[in-house]
PDB file of C-alpha atoms in Angstrom:
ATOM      1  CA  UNK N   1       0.000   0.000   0.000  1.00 54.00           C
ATOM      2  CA  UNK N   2       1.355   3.357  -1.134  1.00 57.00           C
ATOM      3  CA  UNK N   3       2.818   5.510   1.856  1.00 50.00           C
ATOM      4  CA  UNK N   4       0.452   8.032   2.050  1.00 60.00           C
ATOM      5  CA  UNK N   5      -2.480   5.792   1.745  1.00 67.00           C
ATOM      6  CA  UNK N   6      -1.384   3.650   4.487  1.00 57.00           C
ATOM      7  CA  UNK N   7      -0.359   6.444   6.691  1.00 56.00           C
ATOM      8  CA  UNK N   8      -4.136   7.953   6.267  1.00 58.00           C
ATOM      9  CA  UNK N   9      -6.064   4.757   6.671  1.00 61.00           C
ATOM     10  CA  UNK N  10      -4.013   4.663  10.106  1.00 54.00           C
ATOM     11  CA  UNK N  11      -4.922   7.939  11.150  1.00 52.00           C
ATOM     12  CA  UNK N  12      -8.409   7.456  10.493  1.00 51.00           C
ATOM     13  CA  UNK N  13      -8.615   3.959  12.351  1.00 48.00           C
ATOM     14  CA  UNK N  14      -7.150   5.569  15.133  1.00 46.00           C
ATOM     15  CA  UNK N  15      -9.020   8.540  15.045  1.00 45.00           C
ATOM     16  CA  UNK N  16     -12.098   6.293  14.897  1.00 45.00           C
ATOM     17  CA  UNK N  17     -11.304   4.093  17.779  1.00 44.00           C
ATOM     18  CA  UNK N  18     -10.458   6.906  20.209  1.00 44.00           C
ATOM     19  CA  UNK N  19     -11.748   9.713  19.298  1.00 43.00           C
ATOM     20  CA  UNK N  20     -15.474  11.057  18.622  1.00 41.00           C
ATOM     21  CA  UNK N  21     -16.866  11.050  15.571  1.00 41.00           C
ATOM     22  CA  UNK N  22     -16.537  14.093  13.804  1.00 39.00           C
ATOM     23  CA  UNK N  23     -13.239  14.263  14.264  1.00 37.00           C
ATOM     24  CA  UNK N  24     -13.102  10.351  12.855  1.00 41.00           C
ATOM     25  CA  UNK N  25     -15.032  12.277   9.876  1.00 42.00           C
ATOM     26  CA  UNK N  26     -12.384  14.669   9.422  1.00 43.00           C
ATOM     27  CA  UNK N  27      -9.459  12.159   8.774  1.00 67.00           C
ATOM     28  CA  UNK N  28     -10.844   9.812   6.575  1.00 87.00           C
ATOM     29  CA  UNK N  29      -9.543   9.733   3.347  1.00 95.00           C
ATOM     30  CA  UNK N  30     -10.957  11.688   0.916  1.00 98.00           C
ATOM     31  CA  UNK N  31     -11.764   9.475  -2.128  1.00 98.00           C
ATOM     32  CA  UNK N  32     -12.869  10.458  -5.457  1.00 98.00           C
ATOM     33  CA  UNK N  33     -14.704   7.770  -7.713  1.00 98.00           C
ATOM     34  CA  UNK N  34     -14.700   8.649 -11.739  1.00 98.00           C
ATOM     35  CA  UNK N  35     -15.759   6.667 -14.390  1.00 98.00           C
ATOM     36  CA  UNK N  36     -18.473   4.950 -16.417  1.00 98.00           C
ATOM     37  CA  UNK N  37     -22.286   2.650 -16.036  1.00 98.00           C
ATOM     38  CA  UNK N  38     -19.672   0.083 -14.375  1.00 98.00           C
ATOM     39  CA  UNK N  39     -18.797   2.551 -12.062  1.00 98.00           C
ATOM     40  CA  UNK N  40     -22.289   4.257 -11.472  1.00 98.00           C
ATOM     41  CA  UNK N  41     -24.157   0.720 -11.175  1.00 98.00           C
ATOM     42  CA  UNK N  42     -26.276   1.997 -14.002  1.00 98.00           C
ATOM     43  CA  UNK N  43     -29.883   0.694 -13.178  1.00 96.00           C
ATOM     44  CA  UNK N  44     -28.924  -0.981  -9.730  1.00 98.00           C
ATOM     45  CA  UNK N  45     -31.825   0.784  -7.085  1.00 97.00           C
ATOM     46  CA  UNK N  46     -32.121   3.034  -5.465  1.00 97.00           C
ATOM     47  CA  UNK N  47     -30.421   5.339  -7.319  1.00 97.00           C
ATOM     48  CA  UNK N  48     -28.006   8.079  -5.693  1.00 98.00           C
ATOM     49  CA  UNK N  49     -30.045  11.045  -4.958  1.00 97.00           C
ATOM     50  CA  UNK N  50     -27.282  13.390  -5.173  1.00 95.00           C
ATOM     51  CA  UNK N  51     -26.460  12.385  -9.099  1.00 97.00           C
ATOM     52  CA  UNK N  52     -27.705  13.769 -12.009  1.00 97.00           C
ATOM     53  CA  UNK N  53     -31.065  11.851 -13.561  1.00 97.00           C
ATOM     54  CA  UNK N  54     -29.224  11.184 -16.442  1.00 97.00           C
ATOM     55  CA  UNK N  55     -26.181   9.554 -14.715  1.00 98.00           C
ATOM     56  CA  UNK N  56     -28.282   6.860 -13.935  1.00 98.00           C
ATOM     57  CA  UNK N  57     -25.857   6.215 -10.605  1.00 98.00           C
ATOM     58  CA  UNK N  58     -26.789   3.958  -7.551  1.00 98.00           C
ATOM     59  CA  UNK N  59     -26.341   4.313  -4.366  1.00 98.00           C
ATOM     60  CA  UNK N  60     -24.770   0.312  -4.438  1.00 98.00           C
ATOM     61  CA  UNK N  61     -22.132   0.996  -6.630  1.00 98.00           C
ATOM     62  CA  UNK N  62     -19.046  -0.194  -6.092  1.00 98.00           C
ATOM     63  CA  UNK N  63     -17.488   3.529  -5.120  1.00 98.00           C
ATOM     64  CA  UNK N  64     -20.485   3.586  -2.547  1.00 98.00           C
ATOM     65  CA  UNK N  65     -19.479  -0.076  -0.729  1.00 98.00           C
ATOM     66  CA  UNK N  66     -15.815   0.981  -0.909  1.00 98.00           C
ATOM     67  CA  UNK N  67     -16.163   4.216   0.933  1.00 98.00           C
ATOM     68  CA  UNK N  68     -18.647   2.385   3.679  1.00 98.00           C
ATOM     69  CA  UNK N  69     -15.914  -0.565   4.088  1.00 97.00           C
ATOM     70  CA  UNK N  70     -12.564   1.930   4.887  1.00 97.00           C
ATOM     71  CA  UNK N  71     -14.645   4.912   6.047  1.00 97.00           C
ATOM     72  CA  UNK N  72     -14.034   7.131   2.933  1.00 98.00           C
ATOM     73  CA  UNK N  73     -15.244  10.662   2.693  1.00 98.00           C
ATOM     74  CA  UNK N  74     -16.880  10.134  -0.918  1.00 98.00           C
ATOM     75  CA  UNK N  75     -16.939  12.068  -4.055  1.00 98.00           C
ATOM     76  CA  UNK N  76     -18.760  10.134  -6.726  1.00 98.00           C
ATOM     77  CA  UNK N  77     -18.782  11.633  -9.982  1.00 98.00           C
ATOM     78  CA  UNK N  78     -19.639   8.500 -12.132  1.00 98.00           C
ATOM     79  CA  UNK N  79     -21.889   8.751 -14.700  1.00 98.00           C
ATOM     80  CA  UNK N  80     -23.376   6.064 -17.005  1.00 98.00           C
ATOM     81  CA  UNK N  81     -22.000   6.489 -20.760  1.00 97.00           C
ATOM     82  CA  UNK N  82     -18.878   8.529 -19.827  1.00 98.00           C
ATOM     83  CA  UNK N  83     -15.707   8.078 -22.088  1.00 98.00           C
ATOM     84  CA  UNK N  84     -12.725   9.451 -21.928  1.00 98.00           C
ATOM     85  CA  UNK N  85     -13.305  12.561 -22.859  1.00 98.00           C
ATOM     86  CA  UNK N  86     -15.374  13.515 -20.416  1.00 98.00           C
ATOM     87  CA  UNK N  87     -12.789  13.701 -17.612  1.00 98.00           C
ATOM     88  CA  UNK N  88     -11.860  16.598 -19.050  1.00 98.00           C
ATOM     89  CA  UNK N  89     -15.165  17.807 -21.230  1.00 98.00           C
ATOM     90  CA  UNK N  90     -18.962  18.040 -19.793  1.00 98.00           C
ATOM     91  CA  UNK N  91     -20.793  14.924 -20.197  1.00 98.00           C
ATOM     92  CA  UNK N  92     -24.269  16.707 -20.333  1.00 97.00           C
ATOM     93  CA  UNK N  93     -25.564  19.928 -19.083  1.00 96.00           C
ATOM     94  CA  UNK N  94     -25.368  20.254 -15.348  1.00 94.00           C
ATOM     95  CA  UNK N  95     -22.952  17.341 -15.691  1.00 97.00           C
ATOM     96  CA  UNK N  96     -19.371  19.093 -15.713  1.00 98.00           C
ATOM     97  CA  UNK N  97     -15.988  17.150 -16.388  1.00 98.00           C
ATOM     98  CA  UNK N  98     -15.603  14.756 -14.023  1.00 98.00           C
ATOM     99  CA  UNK N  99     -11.955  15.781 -13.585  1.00 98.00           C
ATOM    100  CA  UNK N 100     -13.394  18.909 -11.786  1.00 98.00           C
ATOM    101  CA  UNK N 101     -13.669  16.825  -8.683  1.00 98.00           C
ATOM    102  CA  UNK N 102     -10.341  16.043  -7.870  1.00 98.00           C
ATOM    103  CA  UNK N 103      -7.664  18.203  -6.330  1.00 97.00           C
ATOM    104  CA  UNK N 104      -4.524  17.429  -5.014  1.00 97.00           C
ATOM    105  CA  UNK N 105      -5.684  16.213  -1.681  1.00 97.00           C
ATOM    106  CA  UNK N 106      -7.220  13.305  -3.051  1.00 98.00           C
ATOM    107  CA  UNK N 107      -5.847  10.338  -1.112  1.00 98.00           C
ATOM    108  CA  UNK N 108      -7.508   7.405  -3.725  1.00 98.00           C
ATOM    109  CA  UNK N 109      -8.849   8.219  -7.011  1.00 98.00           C
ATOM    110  CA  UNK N 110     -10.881   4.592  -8.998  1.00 98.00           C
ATOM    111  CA  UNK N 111     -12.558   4.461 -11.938  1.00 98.00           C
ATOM    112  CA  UNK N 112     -13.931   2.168 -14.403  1.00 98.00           C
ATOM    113  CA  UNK N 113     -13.582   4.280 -18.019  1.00 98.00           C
ATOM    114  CA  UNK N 114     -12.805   3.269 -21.431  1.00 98.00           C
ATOM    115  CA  UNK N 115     -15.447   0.825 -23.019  1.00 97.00           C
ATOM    116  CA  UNK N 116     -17.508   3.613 -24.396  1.00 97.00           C
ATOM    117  CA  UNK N 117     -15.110   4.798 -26.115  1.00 98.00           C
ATOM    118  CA  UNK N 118     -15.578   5.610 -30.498  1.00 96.00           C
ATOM    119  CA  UNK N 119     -19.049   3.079 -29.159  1.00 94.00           C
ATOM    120  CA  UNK N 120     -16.942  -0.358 -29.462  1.00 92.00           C
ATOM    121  CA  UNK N 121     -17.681  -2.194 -27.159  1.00 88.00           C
ATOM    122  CA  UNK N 122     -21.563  -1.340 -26.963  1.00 88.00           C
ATOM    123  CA  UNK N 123     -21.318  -1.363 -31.019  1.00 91.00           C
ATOM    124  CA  UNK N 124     -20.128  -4.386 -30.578  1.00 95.00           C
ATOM    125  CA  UNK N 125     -22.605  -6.037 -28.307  1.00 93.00           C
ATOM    126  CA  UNK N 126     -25.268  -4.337 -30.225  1.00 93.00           C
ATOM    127  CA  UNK N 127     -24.132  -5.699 -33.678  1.00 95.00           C
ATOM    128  CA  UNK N 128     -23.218  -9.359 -32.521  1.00 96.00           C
ATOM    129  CA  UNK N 129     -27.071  -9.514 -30.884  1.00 95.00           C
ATOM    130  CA  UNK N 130     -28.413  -7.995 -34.003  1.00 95.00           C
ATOM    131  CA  UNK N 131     -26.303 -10.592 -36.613  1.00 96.00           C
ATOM    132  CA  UNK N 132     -26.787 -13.500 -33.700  1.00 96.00           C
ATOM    133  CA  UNK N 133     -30.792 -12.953 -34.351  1.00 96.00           C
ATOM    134  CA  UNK N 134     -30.885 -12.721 -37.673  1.00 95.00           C
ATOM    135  CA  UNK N 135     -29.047 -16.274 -38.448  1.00 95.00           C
ATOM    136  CA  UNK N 136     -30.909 -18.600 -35.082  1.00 94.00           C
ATOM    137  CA  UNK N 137     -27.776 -18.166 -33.075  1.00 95.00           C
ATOM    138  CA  UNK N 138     -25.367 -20.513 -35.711  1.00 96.00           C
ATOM    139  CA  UNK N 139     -22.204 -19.967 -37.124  1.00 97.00           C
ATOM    140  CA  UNK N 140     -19.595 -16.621 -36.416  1.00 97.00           C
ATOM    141  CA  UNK N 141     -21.715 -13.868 -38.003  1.00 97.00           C
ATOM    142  CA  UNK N 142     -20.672 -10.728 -36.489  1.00 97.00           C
ATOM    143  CA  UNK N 143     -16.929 -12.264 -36.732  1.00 97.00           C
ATOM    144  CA  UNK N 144     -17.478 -12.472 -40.348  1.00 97.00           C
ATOM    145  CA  UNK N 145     -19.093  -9.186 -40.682  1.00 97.00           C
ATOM    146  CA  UNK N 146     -16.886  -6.915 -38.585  1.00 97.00           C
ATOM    147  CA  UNK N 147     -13.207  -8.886 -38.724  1.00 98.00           C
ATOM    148  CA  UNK N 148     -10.421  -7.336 -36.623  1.00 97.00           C
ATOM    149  CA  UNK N 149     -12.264  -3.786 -36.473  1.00 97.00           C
ATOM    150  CA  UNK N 150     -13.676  -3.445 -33.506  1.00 97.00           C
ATOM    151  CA  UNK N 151     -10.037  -4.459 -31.700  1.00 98.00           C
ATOM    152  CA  UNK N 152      -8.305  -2.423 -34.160  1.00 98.00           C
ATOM    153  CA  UNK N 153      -9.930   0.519 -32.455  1.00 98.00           C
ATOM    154  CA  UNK N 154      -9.247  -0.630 -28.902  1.00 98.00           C
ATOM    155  CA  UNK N 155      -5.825  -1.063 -29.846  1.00 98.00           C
ATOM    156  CA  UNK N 156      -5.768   1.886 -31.695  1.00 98.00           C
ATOM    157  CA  UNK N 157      -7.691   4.731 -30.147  1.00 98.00           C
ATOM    158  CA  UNK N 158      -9.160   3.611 -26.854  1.00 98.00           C
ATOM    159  CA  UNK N 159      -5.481   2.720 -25.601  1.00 98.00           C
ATOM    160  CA  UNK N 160      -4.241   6.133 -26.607  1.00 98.00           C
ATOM    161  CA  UNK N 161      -7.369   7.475 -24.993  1.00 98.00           C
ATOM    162  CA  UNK N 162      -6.591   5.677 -21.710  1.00 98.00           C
ATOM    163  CA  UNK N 163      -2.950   6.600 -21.455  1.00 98.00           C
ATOM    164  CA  UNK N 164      -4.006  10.500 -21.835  1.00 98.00           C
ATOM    165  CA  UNK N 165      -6.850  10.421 -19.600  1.00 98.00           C
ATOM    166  CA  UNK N 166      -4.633   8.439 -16.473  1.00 98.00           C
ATOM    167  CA  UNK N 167      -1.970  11.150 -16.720  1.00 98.00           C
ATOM    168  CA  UNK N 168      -4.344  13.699 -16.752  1.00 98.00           C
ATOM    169  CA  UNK N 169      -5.972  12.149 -13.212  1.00 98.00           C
ATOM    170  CA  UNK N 170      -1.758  11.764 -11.950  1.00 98.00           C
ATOM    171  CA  UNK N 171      -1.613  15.706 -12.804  1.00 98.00           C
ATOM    172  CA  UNK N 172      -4.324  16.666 -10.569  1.00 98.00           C
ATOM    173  CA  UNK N 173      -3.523  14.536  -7.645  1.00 98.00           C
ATOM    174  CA  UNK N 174       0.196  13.012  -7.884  1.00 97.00           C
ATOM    175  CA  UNK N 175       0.279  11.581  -4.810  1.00 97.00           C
ATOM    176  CA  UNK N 176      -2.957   9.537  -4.906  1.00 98.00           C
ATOM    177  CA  UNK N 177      -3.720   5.641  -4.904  1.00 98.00           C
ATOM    178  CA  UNK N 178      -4.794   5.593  -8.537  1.00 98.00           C
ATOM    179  CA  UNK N 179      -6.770   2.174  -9.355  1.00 98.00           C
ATOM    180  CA  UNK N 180      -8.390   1.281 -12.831  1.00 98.00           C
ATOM    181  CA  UNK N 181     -10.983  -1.368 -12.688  1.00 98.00           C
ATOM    182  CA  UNK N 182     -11.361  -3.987 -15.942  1.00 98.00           C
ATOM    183  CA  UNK N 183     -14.519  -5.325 -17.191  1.00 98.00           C
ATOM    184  CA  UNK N 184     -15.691  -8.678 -15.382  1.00 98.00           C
ATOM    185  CA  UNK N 185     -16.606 -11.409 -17.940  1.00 98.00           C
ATOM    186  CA  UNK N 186     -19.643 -10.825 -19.921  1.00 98.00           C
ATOM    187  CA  UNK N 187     -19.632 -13.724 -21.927  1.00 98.00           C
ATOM    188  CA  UNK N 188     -18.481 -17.546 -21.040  1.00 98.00           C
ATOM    189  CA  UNK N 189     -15.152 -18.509 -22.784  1.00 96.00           C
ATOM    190  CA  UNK N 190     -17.604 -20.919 -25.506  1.00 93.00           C
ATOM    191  CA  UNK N 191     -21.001 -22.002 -25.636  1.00 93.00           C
ATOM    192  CA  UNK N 192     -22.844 -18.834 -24.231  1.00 96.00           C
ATOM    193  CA  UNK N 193     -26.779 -18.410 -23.636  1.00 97.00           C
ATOM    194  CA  UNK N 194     -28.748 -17.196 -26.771  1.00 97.00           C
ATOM    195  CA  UNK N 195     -32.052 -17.433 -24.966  1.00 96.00           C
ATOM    196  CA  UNK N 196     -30.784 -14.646 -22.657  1.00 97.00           C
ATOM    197  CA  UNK N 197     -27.631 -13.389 -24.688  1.00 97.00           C
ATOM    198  CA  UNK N 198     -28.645 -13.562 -28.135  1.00 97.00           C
ATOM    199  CA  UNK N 199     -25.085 -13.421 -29.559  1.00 97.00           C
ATOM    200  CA  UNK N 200     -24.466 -17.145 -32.312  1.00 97.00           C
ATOM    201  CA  UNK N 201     -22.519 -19.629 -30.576  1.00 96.00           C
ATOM    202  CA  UNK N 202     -19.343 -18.781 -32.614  1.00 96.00           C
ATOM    203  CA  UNK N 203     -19.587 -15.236 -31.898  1.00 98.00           C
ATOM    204  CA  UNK N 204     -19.235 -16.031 -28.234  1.00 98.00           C
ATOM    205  CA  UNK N 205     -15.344 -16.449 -28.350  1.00 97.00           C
ATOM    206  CA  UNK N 206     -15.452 -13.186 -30.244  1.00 98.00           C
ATOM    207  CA  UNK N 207     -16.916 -11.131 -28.211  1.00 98.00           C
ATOM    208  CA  UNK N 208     -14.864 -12.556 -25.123  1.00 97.00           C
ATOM    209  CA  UNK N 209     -11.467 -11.761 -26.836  1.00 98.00           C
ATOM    210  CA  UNK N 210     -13.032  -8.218 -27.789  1.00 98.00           C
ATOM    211  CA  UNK N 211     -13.234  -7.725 -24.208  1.00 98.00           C
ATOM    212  CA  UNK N 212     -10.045  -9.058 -23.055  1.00 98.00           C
ATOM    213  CA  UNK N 213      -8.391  -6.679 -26.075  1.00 98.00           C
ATOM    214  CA  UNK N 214     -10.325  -3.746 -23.988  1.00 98.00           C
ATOM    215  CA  UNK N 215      -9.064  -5.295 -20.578  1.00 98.00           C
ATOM    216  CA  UNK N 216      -5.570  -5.618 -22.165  1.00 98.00           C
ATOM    217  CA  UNK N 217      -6.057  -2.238 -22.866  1.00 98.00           C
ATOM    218  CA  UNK N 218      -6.754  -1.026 -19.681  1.00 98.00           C
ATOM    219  CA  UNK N 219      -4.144  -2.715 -17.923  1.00 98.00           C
ATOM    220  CA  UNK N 220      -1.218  -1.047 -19.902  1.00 98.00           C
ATOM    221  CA  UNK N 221      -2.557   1.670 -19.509  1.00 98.00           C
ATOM    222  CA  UNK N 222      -2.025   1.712 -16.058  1.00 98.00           C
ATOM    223  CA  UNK N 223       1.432  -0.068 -15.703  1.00 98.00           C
ATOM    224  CA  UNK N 224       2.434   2.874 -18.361  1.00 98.00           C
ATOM    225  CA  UNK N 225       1.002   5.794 -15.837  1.00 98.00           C
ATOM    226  CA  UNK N 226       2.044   3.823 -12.799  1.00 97.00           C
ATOM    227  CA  UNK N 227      -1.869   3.371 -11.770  1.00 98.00           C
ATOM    228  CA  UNK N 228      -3.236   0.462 -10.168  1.00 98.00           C
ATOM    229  CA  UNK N 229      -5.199  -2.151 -12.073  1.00 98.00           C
ATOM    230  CA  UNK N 230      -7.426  -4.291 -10.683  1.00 98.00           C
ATOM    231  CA  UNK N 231      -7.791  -7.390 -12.884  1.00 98.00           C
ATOM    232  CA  UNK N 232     -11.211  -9.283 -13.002  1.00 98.00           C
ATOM    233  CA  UNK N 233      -9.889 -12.332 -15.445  1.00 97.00           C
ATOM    234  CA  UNK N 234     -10.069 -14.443 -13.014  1.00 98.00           C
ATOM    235  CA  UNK N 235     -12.351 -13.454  -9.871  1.00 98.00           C
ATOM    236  CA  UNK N 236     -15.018 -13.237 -12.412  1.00 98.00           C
ATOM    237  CA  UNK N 237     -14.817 -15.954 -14.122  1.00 98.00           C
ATOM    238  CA  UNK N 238     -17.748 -18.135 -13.934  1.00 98.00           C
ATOM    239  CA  UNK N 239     -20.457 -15.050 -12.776  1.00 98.00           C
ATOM    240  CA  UNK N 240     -20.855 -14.011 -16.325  1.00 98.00           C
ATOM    241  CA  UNK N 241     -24.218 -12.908 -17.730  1.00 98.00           C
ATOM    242  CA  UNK N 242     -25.349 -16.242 -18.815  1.00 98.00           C
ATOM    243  CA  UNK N 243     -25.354 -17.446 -14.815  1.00 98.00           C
ATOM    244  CA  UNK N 244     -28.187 -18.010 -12.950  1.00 97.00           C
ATOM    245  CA  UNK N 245     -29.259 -15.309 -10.455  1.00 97.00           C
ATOM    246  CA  UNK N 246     -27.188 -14.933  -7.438  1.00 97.00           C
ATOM    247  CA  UNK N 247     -24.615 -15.828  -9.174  1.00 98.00           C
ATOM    248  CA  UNK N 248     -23.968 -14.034 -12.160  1.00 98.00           C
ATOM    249  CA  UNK N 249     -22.533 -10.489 -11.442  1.00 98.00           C
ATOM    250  CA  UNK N 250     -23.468  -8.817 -14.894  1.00 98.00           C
ATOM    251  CA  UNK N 251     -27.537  -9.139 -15.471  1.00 98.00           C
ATOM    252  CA  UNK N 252     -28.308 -10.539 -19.302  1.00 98.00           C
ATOM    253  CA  UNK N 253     -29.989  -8.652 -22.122  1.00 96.00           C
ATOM    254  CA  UNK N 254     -33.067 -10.973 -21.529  1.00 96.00           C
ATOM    255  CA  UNK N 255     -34.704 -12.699 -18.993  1.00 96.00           C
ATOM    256  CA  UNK N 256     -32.458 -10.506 -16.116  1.00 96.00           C
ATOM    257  CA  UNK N 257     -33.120  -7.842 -13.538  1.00 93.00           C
ATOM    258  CA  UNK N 258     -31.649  -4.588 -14.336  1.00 92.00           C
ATOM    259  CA  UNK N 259     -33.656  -2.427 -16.799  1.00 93.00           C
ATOM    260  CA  UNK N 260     -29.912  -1.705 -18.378  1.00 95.00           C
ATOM    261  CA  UNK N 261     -28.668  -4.251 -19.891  1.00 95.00           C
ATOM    262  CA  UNK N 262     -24.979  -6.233 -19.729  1.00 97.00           C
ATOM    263  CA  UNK N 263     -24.667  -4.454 -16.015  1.00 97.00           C
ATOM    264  CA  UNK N 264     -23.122  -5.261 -13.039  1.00 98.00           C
ATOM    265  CA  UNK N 265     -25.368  -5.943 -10.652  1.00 98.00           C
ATOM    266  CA  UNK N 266     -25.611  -5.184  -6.607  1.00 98.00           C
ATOM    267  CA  UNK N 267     -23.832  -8.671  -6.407  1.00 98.00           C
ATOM    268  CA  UNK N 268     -21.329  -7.752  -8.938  1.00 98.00           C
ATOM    269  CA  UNK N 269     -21.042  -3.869  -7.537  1.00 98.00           C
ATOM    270  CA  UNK N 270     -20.087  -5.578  -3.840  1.00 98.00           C
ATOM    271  CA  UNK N 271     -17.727  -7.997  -5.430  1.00 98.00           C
ATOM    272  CA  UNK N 272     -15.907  -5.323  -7.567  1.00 98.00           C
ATOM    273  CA  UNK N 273     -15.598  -3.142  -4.290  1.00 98.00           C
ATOM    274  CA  UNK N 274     -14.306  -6.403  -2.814  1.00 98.00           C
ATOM    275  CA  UNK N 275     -11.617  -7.278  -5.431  1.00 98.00           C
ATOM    276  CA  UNK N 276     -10.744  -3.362  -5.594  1.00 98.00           C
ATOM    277  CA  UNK N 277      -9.949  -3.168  -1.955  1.00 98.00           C
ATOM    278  CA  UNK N 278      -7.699  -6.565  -2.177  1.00 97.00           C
ATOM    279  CA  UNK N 279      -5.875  -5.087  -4.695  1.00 97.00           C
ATOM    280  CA  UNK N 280      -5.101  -1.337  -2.763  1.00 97.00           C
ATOM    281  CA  UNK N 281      -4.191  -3.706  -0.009  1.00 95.00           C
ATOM    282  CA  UNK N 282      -7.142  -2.286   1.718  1.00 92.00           C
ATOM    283  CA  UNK N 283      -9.068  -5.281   2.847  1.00 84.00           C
TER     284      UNK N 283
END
């Protein structure tokens, strides 16, 4: 755990344990969450009543069980749809860069942030559904269609994207805990579920390696800005969309329980906080 982290989260336990509570209040760490619907909980209830209606953020997002678990003074700025671009540009009206929030006394900074980026990944999902309809759910048809494009732009712009957008969170607080969140598994490695994912069976593997290409992404993007990344490859394996309820940690297109679609759910919100704090040495 970074120095100044550590040394914070000590104060603050301290302060907790012998001291009353507004002064316990007044050395927590202050922690800023950025970032996109994975960071927001898009459509997870109840929704944050401090956030903008068109954020769509919950008040169970990840940020949210994060700052309960370490007694965080929270800023959460997330906001459903965000890209890159809008750490540094206004999202919507009302809705200014989310970079705004975050001075130099910021003692952790997390985010989720870079799947919306030139719409490839939701392109993707939205094309792959679309092709995996029109031919029953058989054969590769969005592979066939789309080729290498859609990880040609990962590769290509939302990398580029990342690397700018990381330094530009370092400049405004250098001596934060940065962390960068991946994407837990949508999609099973093969096989899938078309009657709740309606992507064709050899699409599946597509998509997947789409995602890891984004997660790939993601990760050197942070090793290259000295951020921390918090990989999901493996903790959420096996809780992909096409799991039964309680637990899957992303909620289908069909048949789930989150009016917005390919989501983490509260389950997958708690366990994203969970794998987030391992991984600041927090837990």
């Amino acid at each position: 755990m970074p120095r100044r982290l550590a040394a914070t989260l000590a104060a603050a336990t301290a302060t907790a344990t012998f001291a009353a509570a507004p002064a316990a209040h007044a050395d927590s760490l202050d922690y800023v969450a950025l970032g996109d619907s994975y960071s927001a909980a898009s459509g997870v209830q109840p929704s944050d009543p401090d956030a903008s209606p068109l954020c769509l953020r919950s008040s169970r997002n990840y940020p949210h069980v994060l700052a309960d678990e370490i007694g965080a003074n929270l800023t959460d700025v997330t906001c459903g749809a965000a890209e890159t671009r809008h750490f540094t540009a206004a999202q919507y009206p009302g809705v200014p860069p989310q970079l705004d929030a975050v001075d130099a006394g910021a003692d952790l900074i997390t985010m989720t942030i870079g799947g919306n980026d030139s719409g490839v990944f939701i392109g993707a999902l939205l094309a792959c559904g679309s092709t995996g309809i029109l031919a029953g759910g058989k054969g590769s048809p969005c592979k066939d269609t789309f080729g290498t494009s859609f990880e040609d732009t990962v590769r290509n712009k939302t990398y580029p994207a990342l690397v700018e957008a990381l330094r530009a969170v370092r400049d405004k607080a250098p001596d934060a805990e940065v962390a960068i969140l991946g994407y837990p598994w949508i999609l099973p490695a093969t096989g899938g579920c078309f009657d709740k994912m309606p992507v064709a069976e050899g699409d599946v593997a597509y998509l997947r390696s789409l995602q890891a290409t984004l997660n790939d992404a993601v990760g050197r993007a942070a090793e290259e800005t000295g951020v921390t990344y918090v990989d999901f490859s493996v903790a959420s394996e096996g809780h992909d969309a096409c799991r039964p309820a309680g637990v899957r940690w992303i909620e289908p297109f069909l048949q789930g329980t989150n009016p917005v679609v390919v989501h983490p759910n509260a389950l997958g919100e708690a366990e994203m906080a969970a794998e987030t704090l391992e991984a600041l040495g927090l837990d």
